[in-house]
Amino acid sequence: MQPPLKRCFFYNLRQMPYTDAHIWQRSLLAERIQDPSLDDVLILLEHPPVYTLGQGATPEFLKFDLDTSNFEVHRVERGGEVTYHCPGQVVGYPILNLQRYRKDLHWYLRQLEEVIIRVLAGYGLIGDRLTGFTGVWLEGRKVAAIGIKVSRWITMHGFALNVCPDMTGFQHIVPCGIADKPVASLAEWIPGISCDEVRSQIARAFAEVFDVDLIEVAR
């Protein structure tokens, strides 16, 4: 007899300011550190334009002056270098207790990549991993960035998939600190693609890869 699937609450949201989502993630993480029996969570949303730097990120990958620009910039506790979020990019924040899965951060990163690779495969596209890097590429161009934070084996932060964003915001940074590998969006391969349809594909792939029962809830 198959064991029951793990439950994972699913918030499928529209736009949310980055700071609001960050506070929410930290609250969910703290609750689960306090009570590890709480169910896992997957949040999918979009952000207004914002740049984020990982905790050890190098400011030299910014092509603007932090003190004089009008850009919204936040340094947060995830790994990785600078990245850009904006409407048209689906951001996923899994709050998972890895003790239910595998206590292995490399495994977890590869699973997040696998979610995106399966989404791309559904559109007849072959997503690639590049040795030594984290994320997913299409024909040598990066379409998904991944950066995580794990505390007591509970995850926060996650992945960002460029679906149909205005890509000009990426021109102000060296995305993920990788100067020789350009970024791209799915719209360049699939004109007319929308975040709404991709969200449902991400949810389906996530449930398959992590073997969970997604329970959609409103916030």
C-alpha positions as a Markdown table, in Angstrom:
| # | Residue | x | y | z |
|---|---|---|---|---|
| 1 | Met | 0.0 | 0.0 | 0.0 |
| 2 | Gln | 1.4 | 3.4 | -1.0 |
| 3 | Pro | 2.0 | 5.9 | 1.9 |
| 4 | Pro | -0.2 | 9.0 | 1.7 |
| 5 | Leu | 1.3 | 11.9 | -0.1 |
| 6 | Lys | 2.8 | 14.7 | 2.0 |
| 7 | Arg | 0.6 | 17.7 | 2.1 |
| 8 | Cys | 1.8 | 21.1 | 0.8 |
| 9 | Phe | -0.2 | 24.2 | 1.0 |
| 10 | Phe | -0.2 | 26.2 | -2.3 |
| 11 | Tyr | -0.6 | 29.9 | -2.5 |
| 12 | Asn | -1.0 | 31.0 | -6.1 |
| 13 | Leu | -0.8 | 34.8 | -5.9 |
| 14 | Arg | -0.5 | 37.8 | -8.2 |
| 15 | Gln | 1.9 | 40.6 | -7.6 |
| 16 | Met | 3.3 | 41.2 | -4.1 |
| 17 | Pro | 6.0 | 43.7 | -3.0 |
| 18 | Tyr | 9.3 | 41.9 | -2.4 |
| 19 | Thr | 9.5 | 43.1 | 1.2 |
| 20 | Asp | 6.0 | 41.7 | 2.0 |
| 21 | Ala | 6.9 | 38.3 | 0.6 |
| 22 | His | 10.2 | 38.3 | 2.4 |
| 23 | Ile | 8.6 | 39.0 | 5.8 |
| 24 | Trp | 6.0 | 36.3 | 5.1 |
| 25 | Gln | 8.6 | 33.7 | 4.2 |
| 26 | Arg | 10.6 | 34.5 | 7.4 |
| 27 | Ser | 7.4 | 34.1 | 9.4 |
| 28 | Leu | 6.6 | 30.7 | 7.8 |
| 29 | Leu | 10.1 | 29.6 | 8.4 |
| 30 | Ala | 10.1 | 30.7 | 12.1 |
| 31 | Glu | 6.8 | 28.9 | 12.7 |
| 32 | Arg | 8.2 | 25.7 | 11.3 |
| 33 | Ile | 11.4 | 25.9 | 13.2 |
| 34 | Gln | 9.2 | 26.2 | 16.3 |
| 35 | Asp | 6.9 | 23.4 | 15.2 |
| 36 | Pro | 8.4 | 21.1 | 12.6 |
| 37 | Ser | 5.2 | 19.2 | 12.2 |
| 38 | Leu | 3.5 | 22.1 | 10.3 |
| 39 | Asp | 2.7 | 21.4 | 6.7 |
| 40 | Asp | 5.0 | 22.5 | 3.9 |
| 41 | Val | 4.2 | 25.5 | 1.7 |
| 42 | Leu | 4.7 | 26.6 | -1.9 |
| 43 | Ile | 4.2 | 30.2 | -2.9 |
| 44 | Leu | 4.0 | 31.3 | -6.5 |
| 45 | Leu | 3.9 | 35.0 | -7.3 |
| 46 | Glu | 5.3 | 37.9 | -9.2 |
| 47 | His | 7.1 | 41.0 | -7.9 |
| 48 | Pro | 7.2 | 44.6 | -8.9 |
| 49 | Pro | 10.7 | 45.5 | -10.3 |
| 50 | Val | 13.4 | 44.8 | -7.6 |
| 51 | Tyr | 17.0 | 43.7 | -7.4 |
| 52 | Thr | 18.1 | 41.3 | -4.7 |
| 53 | Leu | 21.6 | 40.4 | -3.5 |
| 54 | Gly | 22.5 | 37.2 | -1.8 |
| 55 | Gln | 24.2 | 37.4 | 1.7 |
| 56 | Gly | 27.7 | 37.1 | 0.2 |
| 57 | Ala | 26.9 | 38.9 | -3.1 |
| 58 | Thr | 29.5 | 41.2 | -4.6 |
| 59 | Pro | 28.2 | 44.8 | -5.3 |
| 60 | Glu | 30.6 | 45.0 | -8.3 |
| 61 | Phe | 28.0 | 43.0 | -10.3 |
| 62 | Leu | 25.6 | 46.1 | -10.1 |
| 63 | Lys | 26.0 | 48.5 | -13.0 |
| 64 | Phe | 24.6 | 51.4 | -11.0 |
| 65 | Asp | 25.4 | 53.3 | -7.8 |
| 66 | Leu | 23.5 | 52.0 | -4.9 |
| 67 | Asp | 23.6 | 55.4 | -3.1 |
| 68 | Thr | 22.2 | 57.4 | -6.0 |
| 69 | Ser | 19.9 | 55.1 | -8.0 |
| 70 | Asn | 16.2 | 55.0 | -7.7 |
| 71 | Phe | 16.1 | 51.2 | -8.0 |
| 72 | Glu | 14.7 | 49.1 | -5.2 |
| 73 | Val | 17.5 | 46.9 | -3.9 |
| 74 | His | 17.6 | 44.4 | -1.0 |
| 75 | Arg | 20.3 | 42.2 | 0.5 |
| 76 | Val | 18.8 | 39.0 | 1.8 |
| 77 | Glu | 19.9 | 35.8 | 3.4 |
| 78 | Arg | 19.8 | 33.5 | 0.3 |
| 79 | Gly | 22.9 | 32.2 | -1.4 |
| 80 | Gly | 24.0 | 33.5 | -4.8 |
| 81 | Glu | 24.7 | 36.9 | -6.4 |
| 82 | Val | 22.5 | 39.7 | -7.7 |
| 83 | Thr | 19.2 | 38.9 | -9.5 |
| 84 | Tyr | 16.3 | 40.9 | -10.8 |
| 85 | His | 12.6 | 40.3 | -10.3 |
| 86 | Cys | 9.7 | 41.9 | -12.2 |
| 87 | Pro | 6.2 | 41.2 | -13.5 |
| 88 | Gly | 6.2 | 38.5 | -16.1 |
| 89 | Gln | 8.6 | 36.4 | -14.1 |
| 90 | Val | 7.1 | 33.6 | -11.9 |
| 91 | Val | 8.9 | 33.4 | -8.5 |
| 92 | Gly | 8.5 | 30.3 | -6.4 |
| 93 | Tyr | 9.1 | 30.1 | -2.7 |
| 94 | Pro | 9.0 | 26.6 | -1.3 |
| 95 | Ile | 9.0 | 26.4 | 2.5 |
| 96 | Leu | 9.8 | 22.7 | 2.9 |
| 97 | Asn | 11.1 | 20.7 | 5.8 |
| 98 | Leu | 13.8 | 18.7 | 4.1 |
| 99 | Gln | 13.7 | 16.1 | 6.9 |
| 100 | Arg | 10.6 | 14.8 | 5.1 |
| 101 | Tyr | 12.5 | 14.5 | 1.9 |
| 102 | Arg | 16.3 | 14.3 | 2.0 |
| 103 | Lys | 18.7 | 16.2 | 4.1 |
| 104 | Asp | 20.9 | 17.2 | 1.2 |
| 105 | Leu | 21.1 | 20.7 | -0.1 |
| 106 | His | 22.7 | 19.7 | -3.5 |
| 107 | Trp | 19.8 | 17.2 | -3.9 |
| 108 | Tyr | 17.3 | 20.0 | -3.2 |
| 109 | Leu | 18.8 | 22.4 | -5.7 |
| 110 | Arg | 18.8 | 19.7 | -8.4 |
| 111 | Gln | 15.1 | 19.0 | -7.6 |
| 112 | Leu | 14.2 | 22.7 | -8.1 |
| 113 | Glu | 16.0 | 22.6 | -11.4 |
| 114 | Glu | 14.1 | 19.4 | -12.3 |
| 115 | Val | 10.8 | 21.2 | -11.7 |
| 116 | Ile | 11.8 | 23.9 | -14.2 |
| 117 | Ile | 13.2 | 21.3 | -16.7 |
| 118 | Arg | 9.8 | 19.4 | -16.6 |
| 119 | Val | 7.9 | 22.7 | -17.2 |
| 120 | Leu | 10.1 | 23.4 | -20.2 |
| 121 | Ala | 9.7 | 19.8 | -21.5 |
| 122 | Gly | 5.9 | 20.4 | -21.5 |
| 123 | Tyr | 6.5 | 23.0 | -24.1 |
| 124 | Gly | 8.8 | 20.8 | -26.2 |
| 125 | Leu | 11.9 | 22.7 | -24.9 |
| 126 | Ile | 15.0 | 21.0 | -23.5 |
| 127 | Gly | 16.3 | 22.7 | -20.4 |
| 128 | Asp | 19.9 | 22.2 | -19.5 |
| 129 | Arg | 22.0 | 22.2 | -16.3 |
| 130 | Leu | 25.5 | 23.6 | -16.6 |
| 131 | Thr | 28.2 | 22.0 | -14.5 |
| 132 | Gly | 29.4 | 24.2 | -11.7 |
| 133 | Phe | 26.3 | 26.5 | -11.9 |
| 134 | Thr | 22.8 | 26.5 | -10.4 |
| 135 | Gly | 19.8 | 27.2 | -12.5 |
| 136 | Val | 18.3 | 26.2 | -15.9 |
| 137 | Trp | 19.4 | 27.2 | -19.4 |
| 138 | Leu | 17.8 | 27.0 | -22.8 |
| 139 | Glu | 20.2 | 26.9 | -25.7 |
| 140 | Gly | 23.0 | 28.4 | -23.6 |
| 141 | Arg | 20.8 | 31.2 | -22.1 |
| 142 | Lys | 19.7 | 31.3 | -18.5 |
| 143 | Val | 15.9 | 31.2 | -18.1 |
| 144 | Ala | 15.6 | 30.3 | -14.4 |
| 145 | Ala | 17.7 | 31.4 | -11.4 |
| 146 | Ile | 17.8 | 29.6 | -8.0 |
| 147 | Gly | 18.9 | 30.8 | -4.6 |
| 148 | Ile | 18.0 | 29.3 | -1.3 |
| 149 | Lys | 18.4 | 29.6 | 2.4 |
| 150 | Val | 18.0 | 26.6 | 4.8 |
| 151 | Ser | 17.6 | 26.8 | 8.6 |
| 152 | Arg | 17.2 | 23.6 | 10.6 |
| 153 | Trp | 16.6 | 21.8 | 7.3 |
| 154 | Ile | 13.6 | 24.2 | 6.5 |
| 155 | Thr | 13.9 | 26.0 | 3.2 |
| 156 | Met | 13.1 | 29.6 | 2.1 |
| 157 | His | 13.7 | 31.7 | -1.0 |
| 158 | Gly | 13.7 | 29.5 | -4.2 |
| 159 | Phe | 13.5 | 30.0 | -7.9 |
| 160 | Ala | 12.6 | 32.6 | -10.5 |
| 161 | Leu | 11.5 | 31.6 | -14.1 |
| 162 | Asn | 11.5 | 34.3 | -16.8 |
| 163 | Val | 8.3 | 33.8 | -18.6 |
| 164 | Cys | 7.4 | 37.0 | -20.4 |
| 165 | Pro | 9.1 | 39.9 | -18.5 |
| 166 | Asp | 10.5 | 43.2 | -19.7 |
| 167 | Met | 14.1 | 42.0 | -19.8 |
| 168 | Thr | 15.6 | 45.5 | -19.8 |
| 169 | Gly | 16.0 | 45.5 | -16.1 |
| 170 | Phe | 18.7 | 42.8 | -16.4 |
| 171 | Gln | 20.9 | 45.2 | -18.3 |
| 172 | His | 21.7 | 47.0 | -15.1 |
| 173 | Ile | 23.4 | 44.0 | -13.5 |
| 174 | Val | 25.6 | 41.0 | -14.2 |
| 175 | Pro | 22.8 | 38.4 | -13.5 |
| 176 | Cys | 23.9 | 35.9 | -10.9 |
| 177 | Gly | 27.5 | 37.2 | -11.4 |
| 178 | Ile | 27.8 | 35.3 | -14.7 |
| 179 | Ala | 29.1 | 37.8 | -17.3 |
| 180 | Asp | 29.5 | 35.4 | -20.3 |
| 181 | Lys | 26.1 | 33.7 | -20.2 |
| 182 | Pro | 23.1 | 35.8 | -21.2 |
| 183 | Val | 19.6 | 35.6 | -19.7 |
| 184 | Ala | 16.5 | 35.0 | -21.7 |
| 185 | Ser | 12.7 | 34.5 | -21.3 |
| 186 | Leu | 10.4 | 31.7 | -22.5 |
| 187 | Ala | 8.5 | 34.3 | -24.6 |
| 188 | Glu | 11.5 | 34.2 | -27.0 |
| 189 | Trp | 10.7 | 30.6 | -27.8 |
| 190 | Ile | 7.0 | 30.7 | -27.2 |
| 191 | Pro | 5.5 | 34.1 | -28.3 |
| 192 | Gly | 2.3 | 34.9 | -26.4 |
| 193 | Ile | 3.1 | 32.6 | -23.4 |
| 194 | Ser | 1.6 | 33.9 | -20.1 |
| 195 | Cys | 2.5 | 33.5 | -16.5 |
| 196 | Asp | -1.0 | 32.2 | -15.6 |
| 197 | Glu | -0.5 | 29.1 | -17.8 |
| 198 | Val | 3.1 | 28.6 | -16.6 |
| 199 | Arg | 2.0 | 28.8 | -13.0 |
| 200 | Ser | -0.2 | 25.7 | -13.4 |
| 201 | Gln | 2.6 | 23.9 | -15.1 |
| 202 | Ile | 5.0 | 24.7 | -12.3 |
| 203 | Ala | 2.5 | 23.5 | -9.7 |
| 204 | Arg | 2.0 | 20.2 | -11.5 |
| 205 | Ala | 5.8 | 19.6 | -11.9 |
| 206 | Phe | 6.5 | 20.6 | -8.3 |
| 207 | Ala | 3.9 | 18.1 | -7.0 |
| 208 | Glu | 5.4 | 15.4 | -9.2 |
| 209 | Val | 9.1 | 16.1 | -8.3 |
| 210 | Phe | 8.5 | 16.4 | -4.6 |
| 211 | Asp | 5.7 | 13.8 | -4.4 |
| 212 | Val | 3.3 | 16.1 | -2.6 |
| 213 | Asp | -0.4 | 16.8 | -2.6 |
| 214 | Leu | -0.7 | 20.5 | -3.3 |
| 215 | Ile | -3.7 | 22.0 | -1.5 |
| 216 | Glu | -4.5 | 25.5 | -3.0 |
| 217 | Val | -5.4 | 28.0 | -0.3 |
| 218 | Ala | -6.2 | 31.7 | -0.4 |
| 219 | Arg | -4.3 | 34.3 | 1.5 |
